[in-house]
Each structure stands twice: as C-alpha cells, then as structure tokens.
PDB file of C-alpha atoms in Angstrom:
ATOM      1  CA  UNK A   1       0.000   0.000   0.000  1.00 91.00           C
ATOM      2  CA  UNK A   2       1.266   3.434  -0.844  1.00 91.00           C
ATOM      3  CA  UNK A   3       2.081   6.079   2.117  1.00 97.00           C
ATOM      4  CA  UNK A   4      -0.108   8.831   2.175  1.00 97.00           C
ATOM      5  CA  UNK A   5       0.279  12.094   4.143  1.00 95.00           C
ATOM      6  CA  UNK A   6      -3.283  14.255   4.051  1.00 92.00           C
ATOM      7  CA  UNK A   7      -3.170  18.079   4.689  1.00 90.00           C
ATOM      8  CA  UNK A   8      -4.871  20.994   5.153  1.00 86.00           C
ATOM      9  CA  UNK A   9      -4.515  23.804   1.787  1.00 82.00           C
ATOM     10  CA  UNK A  10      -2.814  26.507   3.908  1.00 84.00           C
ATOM     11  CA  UNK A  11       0.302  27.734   2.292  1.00 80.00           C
ATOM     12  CA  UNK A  12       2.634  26.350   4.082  1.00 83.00           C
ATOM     13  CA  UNK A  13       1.570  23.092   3.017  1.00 81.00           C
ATOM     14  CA  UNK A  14       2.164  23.959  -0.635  1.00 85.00           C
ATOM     15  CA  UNK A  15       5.354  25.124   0.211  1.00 89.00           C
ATOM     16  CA  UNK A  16       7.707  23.897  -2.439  1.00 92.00           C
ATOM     17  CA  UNK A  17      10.334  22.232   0.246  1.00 93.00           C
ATOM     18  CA  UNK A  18       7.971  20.758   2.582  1.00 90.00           C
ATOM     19  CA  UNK A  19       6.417  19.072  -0.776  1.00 92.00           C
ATOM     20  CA  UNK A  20       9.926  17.742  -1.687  1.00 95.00           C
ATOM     21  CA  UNK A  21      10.762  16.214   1.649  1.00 94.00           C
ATOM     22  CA  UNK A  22       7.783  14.556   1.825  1.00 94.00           C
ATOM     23  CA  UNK A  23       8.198  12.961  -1.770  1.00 96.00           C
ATOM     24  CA  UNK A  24      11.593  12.234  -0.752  1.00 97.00           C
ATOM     25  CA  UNK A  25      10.033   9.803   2.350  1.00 97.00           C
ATOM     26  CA  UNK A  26       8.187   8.250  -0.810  1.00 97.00           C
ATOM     27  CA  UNK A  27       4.951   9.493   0.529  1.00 97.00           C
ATOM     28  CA  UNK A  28       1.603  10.625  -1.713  1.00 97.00           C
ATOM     29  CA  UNK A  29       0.126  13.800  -0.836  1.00 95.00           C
ATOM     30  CA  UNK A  30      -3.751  14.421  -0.497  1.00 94.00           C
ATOM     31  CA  UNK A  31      -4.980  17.859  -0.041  1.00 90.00           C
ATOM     32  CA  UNK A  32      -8.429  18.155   2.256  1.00 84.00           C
ATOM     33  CA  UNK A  33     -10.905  20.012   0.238  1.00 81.00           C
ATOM     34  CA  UNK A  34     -11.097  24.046   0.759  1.00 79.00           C
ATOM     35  CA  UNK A  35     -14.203  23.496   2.728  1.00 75.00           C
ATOM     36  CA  UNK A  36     -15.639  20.472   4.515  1.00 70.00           C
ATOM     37  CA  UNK A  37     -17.993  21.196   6.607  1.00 69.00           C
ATOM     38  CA  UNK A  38     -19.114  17.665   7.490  1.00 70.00           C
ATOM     39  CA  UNK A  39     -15.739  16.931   9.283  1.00 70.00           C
ATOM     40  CA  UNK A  40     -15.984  20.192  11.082  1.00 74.00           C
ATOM     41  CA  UNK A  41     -17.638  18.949  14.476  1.00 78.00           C
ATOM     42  CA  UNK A  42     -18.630  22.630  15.030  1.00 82.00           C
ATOM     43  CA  UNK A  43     -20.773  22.784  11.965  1.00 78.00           C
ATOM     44  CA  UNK A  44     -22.362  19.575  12.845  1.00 77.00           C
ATOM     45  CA  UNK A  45     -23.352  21.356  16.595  1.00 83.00           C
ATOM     46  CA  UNK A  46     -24.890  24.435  14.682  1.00 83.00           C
ATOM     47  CA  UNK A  47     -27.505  22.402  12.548  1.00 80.00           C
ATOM     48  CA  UNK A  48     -28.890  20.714  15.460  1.00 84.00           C
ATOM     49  CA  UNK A  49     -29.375  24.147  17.412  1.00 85.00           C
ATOM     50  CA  UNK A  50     -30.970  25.612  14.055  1.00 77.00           C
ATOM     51  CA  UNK A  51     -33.858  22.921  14.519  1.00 68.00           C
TER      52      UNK A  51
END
C-alpha cells in the first residue's frame, strides 16, 4: 500500500520544500478540500441548534 500524508490547503503546506521532503520519504500527498464542513464537528453542533 502506498504512504499517504493528508493536509490541510494553507500555504505552508504547498510550500515547495515541505512538498519535496515529503516525496523524498516516498509518501503521496492528499490535499483536504477548501471546505468540509461535514468533518468540522462545530458545523455539525450548529444544525442541530438551528432545529
């Protein structure tokens, strides 16, 4: 199975050397989406108080 490291899309997690050490590990990369608001427990909270 292939390593995979998942982050946030801030900046620093584009960065150009913090890409190249992790390719260097032979990890994958996945990105999170911009906004994903069913894994934010928070937003999960709010929609039961709005009913």
């Amino acid at each position: 199975y292939p390593k995979v490291i998942i982050l946030n899309n801030i900046l620093i997690h584009q960065n150009n050397e913090i890409t190249k050490v992790i390719h260097a590990a032979s990890y994958l990369i996945q990105y999170l989406p911009l906004y994903l608001p069913n894994y934010n427990p928070i937003e999960l909270t709010f929609n039961l108080l709005k009913v």
